[in-house]
Amino acid sequence: KIEHVIWLQTAFIGDLVLSSASFCLLAAKRKKIKQHLITTAAGAEIYKSQAEISGVYVLRKKNIKFLGDLFEVKKILRQKGLNKKNTLILQAHKSYRSSLSSFYLSFPTSTFEESSLSFLADWRTPKVAVFHEASRQSLLLASLNISREEILSVRPKLKGLSFTGEKTWHKLFLQEDKKFIALVPGSVWATKKWPLSSYKDLALKLLGETEYQLIFLGSEKESKETLWLEKEVLKAEPKFKERIINLGGKTDLSELLMVFPRLLLLIANDSSAIHFASAFDLATVAIFGPTSSKMGFSPKASRKKSIENDDLDCRPCHVHGPKICPLSHFACMNSVSSQKVFLACKELLS
């Protein structure tokens, strides 16, 4: 009798993108169920244009207005006819704040055994560590009788957006004859970053041995890194000026839904960028350092390469990546050569 599912997912951007796998699977298997998403402002930016989600509601979880947001969301959901008999909350985020929020909303709730205060929920399921994160989140769909086989086969999927032409750089992507490779050198976590000097060497190899345009992507906080990369590449080879587009700090999340469908290949650290790429089945080279591809966050695109040094006993050393290398050598990233990454790129491009 479930008519509505409320997803409560207020995690990092990468996790939010991976949630699309669950949304698409539920939409395919239970077409009559309306899906609602309670998320962050970033999550709302991503999912406001996605057909699987009929309603998006924002919780400013690190803001003093959080409780007001929660009260307003509950009021709106009740006004839309959601009640305890026709609604199920699938709480994908494991924090105590999410558990208390689900409890306050007063709908039947399913979450993970590992969630903080999970005893407040009506049903709990183990979040199986060996699965990919896209499948781990989708385990909550077992409460709606969706099979384990289908859950294990999921891949994130987002609908792309068309360029509006409002910004000058939009016009470049509207030229159908242009082909693009993107480099994303940043990360929220310091030790997840492959050295910029290595990205520079890779960029020069790609520019020298292919005819494609290079796009440098990153958030506003990462724009210093993309600017350094642009300057250093052009200092080494000024002739490549017309083939480099630095979009560091110039794109919002909606615009990434425009850019990613136009790319041929993406090279990035273990970050949300590889999950965006997976959502568009974009060929991906992902570089892992303090984390490991085996932790459940590797690319899910059909063509991908995960580059990492499996000979180091010290990795993985952290679930995200510490601020500095605990052993001070940073060998996990320093030992990854630009030539190795370039060969992976060539293989995927061929």
Coordinates of C-alpha atoms in Angstrom, one line a residue:
K1 CA 0.0 0.0 0.0
I2 CA 3.0 2.3 -0.1
E3 CA 2.3 5.3 -2.4
H4 CA 5.1 7.6 -1.3
V5 CA 8.8 7.0 -0.5
I6 CA 10.7 9.8 1.3
W7 CA 14.5 9.5 0.8
L8 CA 16.5 11.2 3.6
Q9 CA 20.0 11.8 2.1
T10 CA 22.1 14.7 3.3
A11 CA 25.6 13.3 2.7
F12 CA 28.5 14.6 0.6
I13 CA 27.9 15.4 -3.1
G14 CA 29.5 12.1 -4.3
D15 CA 27.1 10.1 -2.1
L16 CA 24.2 12.2 -3.4
V17 CA 25.1 11.4 -7.0
L18 CA 25.4 7.7 -6.2
S19 CA 21.9 7.9 -4.7
S20 CA 20.5 8.3 -8.2
A21 CA 21.1 4.5 -8.7
S22 CA 18.5 3.8 -6.0
F23 CA 16.0 6.4 -7.3
C24 CA 16.2 5.0 -10.8
L25 CA 15.8 1.4 -9.6
L26 CA 12.8 2.2 -7.5
A27 CA 11.2 4.3 -10.4
A28 CA 11.7 1.3 -12.7
K29 CA 10.4 -1.4 -10.4
R30 CA 7.6 0.5 -8.6
K31 CA 6.3 2.9 -11.1
K32 CA 3.3 4.0 -9.0
I33 CA 5.3 5.1 -6.0
K34 CA 6.1 8.9 -5.8
Q35 CA 9.6 9.6 -4.6
H36 CA 10.4 12.6 -2.4
L37 CA 13.9 13.7 -1.4
I38 CA 15.0 15.5 1.7
T39 CA 18.5 16.7 1.1
T40 CA 21.1 19.5 1.2
A41 CA 21.1 22.6 -1.0
A42 CA 23.6 20.8 -3.2
G43 CA 21.4 17.8 -3.5
A44 CA 18.4 20.0 -4.4
E45 CA 20.5 21.6 -7.2
I46 CA 21.3 18.2 -8.6
Y47 CA 17.8 16.6 -8.4
K48 CA 15.5 19.5 -9.1
S49 CA 15.6 18.5 -12.8
Q50 CA 15.5 14.7 -12.4
A51 CA 12.2 13.1 -13.3
E52 CA 12.3 10.3 -10.8
I53 CA 12.0 12.7 -7.9
S54 CA 8.6 14.4 -7.6
G55 CA 9.5 16.7 -4.7
V56 CA 12.8 18.0 -3.3
Y57 CA 13.1 19.6 0.2
V58 CA 16.1 21.2 1.7
L59 CA 17.5 20.8 5.3
R60 CA 20.2 23.3 6.1
K61 CA 21.7 20.8 8.5
K62 CA 24.6 23.0 9.8
N63 CA 22.5 26.1 10.0
I64 CA 20.5 27.5 12.9
K65 CA 17.4 27.3 10.7
F66 CA 17.6 23.5 10.5
L67 CA 14.7 23.0 12.9
G68 CA 12.5 25.5 11.1
D69 CA 13.3 23.7 7.8
L70 CA 12.3 20.3 9.3
F71 CA 9.1 21.7 10.7
E72 CA 8.2 23.2 7.3
V73 CA 9.0 20.0 5.4
K74 CA 6.8 17.9 7.7
K75 CA 4.0 20.4 7.2
I76 CA 4.3 20.4 3.4
L77 CA 4.4 16.5 3.3
R78 CA 1.3 16.3 5.4
Q79 CA -0.5 18.8 3.2
K80 CA 0.4 16.6 0.1
G81 CA -1.5 13.7 1.7
L82 CA 1.4 11.7 3.0
N83 CA 0.6 9.7 6.1
K84 CA 1.7 6.7 8.1
K85 CA -0.3 4.2 6.1
N86 CA 0.9 5.2 2.6
T87 CA 4.4 6.5 3.2
L88 CA 7.8 5.0 4.0
I89 CA 11.0 6.9 4.8
L90 CA 14.2 5.3 3.5
Q91 CA 16.9 7.0 5.6
A92 CA 20.1 6.6 3.5
H93 CA 22.2 9.0 5.7
K94 CA 23.5 7.4 8.9
S95 CA 24.0 10.4 11.1
Y96 CA 22.2 11.0 14.4
R97 CA 20.7 14.1 13.0
S98 CA 19.1 12.1 10.2
S99 CA 17.8 9.5 12.6
L100 CA 16.2 12.2 14.8
S101 CA 14.8 13.9 11.7
S102 CA 13.2 10.7 10.5
F103 CA 11.8 10.1 14.0
Y104 CA 10.3 13.7 14.1
L105 CA 8.7 13.3 10.6
S106 CA 6.7 10.4 12.2
F107 CA 6.5 8.1 9.1
P108 CA 7.5 4.4 9.2
T109 CA 11.2 4.3 8.6
S110 CA 13.8 1.9 7.2
T111 CA 17.5 2.6 7.7
F112 CA 20.8 0.8 8.2
E113 CA 21.9 -1.1 11.3
E114 CA 25.0 1.1 11.3
S115 CA 23.0 4.3 11.5
S116 CA 23.3 6.4 14.7
L117 CA 20.2 5.9 16.9
S118 CA 19.0 3.2 14.4
F119 CA 16.8 1.8 17.2
L120 CA 14.4 4.7 16.4
A121 CA 13.6 3.2 13.0
D122 CA 11.0 0.5 12.3
W123 CA 13.3 -1.6 10.1
R124 CA 17.1 -2.0 9.9
T125 CA 19.2 -3.6 7.3
P126 CA 23.0 -4.2 7.3
K127 CA 25.0 -1.9 5.0
V128 CA 27.2 -4.6 3.5
A129 CA 30.8 -3.3 3.4
V130 CA 32.0 -5.3 0.3
F131 CA 29.3 -3.8 -2.0
H132 CA 29.7 -0.6 -4.0
E133 CA 28.2 2.4 -2.3
A134 CA 25.5 2.7 -5.0
S135 CA 24.4 -0.9 -4.1
R136 CA 24.8 -0.3 -0.4
Q137 CA 22.4 2.6 -0.5
S138 CA 20.0 0.5 -2.6
L139 CA 19.8 -2.2 0.1
L140 CA 17.1 -0.1 1.6
L141 CA 14.9 -1.1 -1.3
A142 CA 14.8 -4.7 0.0
S143 CA 12.0 -3.4 2.3
L144 CA 9.9 -2.9 -0.9
N145 CA 10.7 -6.5 -2.1
I146 CA 13.2 -5.5 -4.7
S147 CA 15.7 -8.3 -5.3
R148 CA 19.3 -8.4 -4.2
E149 CA 20.3 -9.3 -7.8
E150 CA 18.8 -6.0 -9.0
I151 CA 20.3 -4.1 -6.2
L152 CA 23.8 -5.3 -6.9
S153 CA 23.5 -4.4 -10.6
V154 CA 22.6 -0.7 -10.1
R155 CA 24.5 2.2 -11.6
P156 CA 24.0 5.9 -10.9
K157 CA 22.1 7.7 -13.6
L158 CA 21.4 11.4 -14.1
K159 CA 19.6 13.2 -16.9
G160 CA 21.8 15.8 -18.7
L161 CA 20.8 19.4 -19.2
S162 CA 21.1 21.5 -22.4
F163 CA 23.4 24.5 -22.5
T164 CA 21.5 27.8 -22.3
G165 CA 24.2 29.9 -24.0
E166 CA 23.9 32.4 -21.2
K167 CA 27.7 32.3 -20.4
T168 CA 30.4 32.8 -23.0
W169 CA 31.9 29.4 -22.3
H170 CA 28.6 27.7 -22.9
K171 CA 29.0 28.5 -26.6
L172 CA 32.1 26.4 -26.9
F173 CA 30.2 23.3 -25.9
L174 CA 27.4 24.1 -28.4
Q175 CA 29.9 23.4 -31.2
E176 CA 29.3 19.8 -32.1
D177 CA 32.7 19.2 -33.7
K178 CA 34.5 19.9 -30.5
K179 CA 35.6 17.0 -28.3
F180 CA 36.6 17.3 -24.7
I181 CA 38.7 15.6 -22.0
A182 CA 38.3 16.9 -18.4
L183 CA 40.9 17.0 -15.6
V184 CA 39.7 17.5 -12.1
P185 CA 42.7 18.0 -9.8
G186 CA 40.9 18.9 -6.6
S187 CA 39.3 17.2 -3.7
V188 CA 37.8 18.2 -0.3
W189 CA 40.4 15.9 1.3
A190 CA 44.0 17.1 1.0
T191 CA 45.8 13.7 0.7
K192 CA 43.3 12.5 -2.0
K193 CA 45.0 14.9 -4.4
W194 CA 47.4 13.6 -7.0
P195 CA 50.2 16.2 -7.2
L196 CA 49.5 19.1 -9.5
S197 CA 52.9 18.7 -11.1
S198 CA 51.7 15.2 -12.2
Y199 CA 48.5 16.7 -13.6
K200 CA 50.6 19.2 -15.5
D201 CA 52.7 16.4 -17.1
L202 CA 49.6 14.5 -17.9
A203 CA 48.0 17.5 -19.5
L204 CA 51.0 18.1 -21.7
K205 CA 51.0 14.5 -22.8
L206 CA 47.3 14.6 -23.7
L207 CA 47.7 17.9 -25.6
G208 CA 50.8 16.6 -27.4
E209 CA 49.4 13.2 -28.5
T210 CA 45.7 13.9 -29.1
E211 CA 43.7 16.6 -30.8
Y212 CA 41.1 17.1 -28.0
Q213 CA 40.3 20.1 -26.0
L214 CA 41.2 20.0 -22.3
I215 CA 38.8 21.2 -19.6
F216 CA 40.0 21.9 -16.1
L217 CA 37.1 21.5 -13.6
G218 CA 36.8 22.3 -9.9
S219 CA 34.8 24.1 -7.3
E220 CA 35.4 27.8 -6.4
K221 CA 37.7 26.6 -3.6
E222 CA 39.7 24.6 -6.1
S223 CA 40.0 27.4 -8.7
K224 CA 43.6 28.2 -7.5
E225 CA 44.6 24.7 -8.4
T226 CA 43.1 24.9 -11.9
L227 CA 44.6 28.3 -12.4
W228 CA 48.0 27.1 -11.5
L229 CA 47.6 24.1 -13.8
E230 CA 46.6 26.3 -16.7
K231 CA 49.5 28.7 -16.2
E232 CA 52.1 26.0 -15.9
V233 CA 50.9 24.1 -18.9
L234 CA 50.9 27.2 -21.0
K235 CA 54.3 28.3 -19.6
A236 CA 55.7 25.0 -20.9
E237 CA 53.8 25.0 -24.2
P238 CA 52.1 28.4 -25.1
K239 CA 50.9 26.9 -28.4
F240 CA 48.2 25.0 -26.6
K241 CA 46.4 28.1 -25.4
E242 CA 43.4 27.6 -27.7
R243 CA 42.9 24.0 -26.5
I244 CA 42.6 24.7 -22.8
I245 CA 39.4 25.8 -21.1
N246 CA 39.8 26.5 -17.4
L247 CA 36.3 26.3 -15.7
G248 CA 37.6 26.1 -12.2
G249 CA 35.1 27.9 -10.0
K250 CA 32.9 28.8 -12.9
T251 CA 30.4 26.0 -12.9
D252 CA 27.5 25.3 -10.5
L253 CA 26.1 21.8 -10.0
S254 CA 23.4 22.4 -12.7
E255 CA 26.0 23.3 -15.2
L256 CA 27.9 20.1 -14.5
L257 CA 24.8 18.3 -15.7
M258 CA 25.4 20.1 -19.0
V259 CA 29.2 19.6 -19.2
F260 CA 29.5 15.9 -18.3
P261 CA 27.4 14.5 -21.2
R262 CA 29.7 16.4 -23.6
L263 CA 33.0 14.8 -22.4
L264 CA 34.9 11.9 -23.9
L265 CA 37.0 11.1 -20.8
L266 CA 37.4 12.3 -17.3
I267 CA 40.6 12.0 -15.1
A268 CA 40.1 12.8 -11.4
N269 CA 41.0 11.9 -7.9
D270 CA 38.8 9.9 -5.6
S271 CA 36.0 12.5 -5.5
S272 CA 32.5 13.3 -6.5
A273 CA 33.7 13.9 -10.1
I274 CA 34.1 10.2 -10.8
H275 CA 30.5 9.6 -9.6
F276 CA 29.2 12.3 -11.9
A277 CA 31.0 10.6 -14.7
S278 CA 29.5 7.2 -13.8
A279 CA 26.0 8.8 -13.8
F280 CA 26.6 9.6 -17.5
D281 CA 28.6 6.4 -18.3
L282 CA 31.6 8.5 -19.1
A283 CA 35.0 6.8 -19.6
T284 CA 36.9 7.5 -16.3
V285 CA 40.4 7.3 -14.9
A286 CA 40.2 7.5 -11.1
I287 CA 43.4 8.0 -9.1
F288 CA 43.3 6.6 -5.5
G289 CA 45.9 7.3 -2.8
P290 CA 45.0 7.1 0.9
T291 CA 41.7 5.4 0.0
S292 CA 41.1 2.3 -2.1
S293 CA 38.9 1.5 -5.0
K294 CA 37.9 -1.6 -3.0
M295 CA 36.1 0.6 -0.3
G296 CA 33.1 0.9 -2.6
F297 CA 33.6 4.2 -4.3
S298 CA 35.3 3.2 -7.5
P299 CA 33.9 4.4 -10.9
K300 CA 30.7 2.6 -12.1
A301 CA 31.1 3.6 -15.7
S302 CA 31.3 0.7 -18.2
R303 CA 34.8 1.9 -19.3
K304 CA 37.0 2.8 -16.4
K305 CA 40.5 2.5 -14.9
S306 CA 41.3 2.8 -11.2
I307 CA 45.0 3.8 -10.7
E308 CA 46.5 3.0 -7.3
N309 CA 49.6 1.5 -5.7
D310 CA 48.6 -1.8 -4.3
D311 CA 52.2 -2.6 -3.1
L312 CA 51.9 -0.2 -0.2
D313 CA 51.0 -1.8 3.1
C314 CA 50.0 1.5 4.6
R315 CA 47.0 2.1 2.4
P316 CA 44.2 2.6 2.7
C317 CA 44.9 4.7 5.8
H318 CA 41.7 6.6 6.2
V319 CA 38.0 6.4 5.2
H320 CA 38.3 9.8 3.4
G321 CA 41.9 10.9 3.5
P322 CA 43.8 12.6 6.3
K323 CA 45.0 16.2 6.1
I324 CA 48.6 15.0 5.9
C325 CA 50.3 11.6 5.2
P326 CA 50.6 9.9 8.6
L327 CA 54.0 8.5 7.6
S328 CA 55.1 11.8 5.9
H329 CA 56.2 10.1 2.6
F330 CA 52.8 10.4 0.7
A331 CA 54.1 7.5 -1.4
C332 CA 50.5 6.5 -2.3
M333 CA 50.2 9.5 -4.6
N334 CA 53.9 10.3 -5.4
S335 CA 54.5 6.9 -6.7
V336 CA 51.7 7.2 -9.4
S337 CA 53.5 8.3 -12.6
S338 CA 51.9 10.5 -15.2
Q339 CA 52.9 8.0 -17.8
K340 CA 50.9 5.3 -16.1
V341 CA 47.8 7.5 -16.0
F342 CA 48.4 8.6 -19.6
L343 CA 48.5 5.0 -20.9
A344 CA 45.2 4.3 -19.1
C345 CA 43.8 7.3 -20.8
K346 CA 45.0 6.2 -24.2
E347 CA 43.5 2.7 -23.7
L348 CA 40.1 4.2 -22.9
L349 CA 40.2 6.7 -25.7
S350 CA 41.0 3.9 -28.2

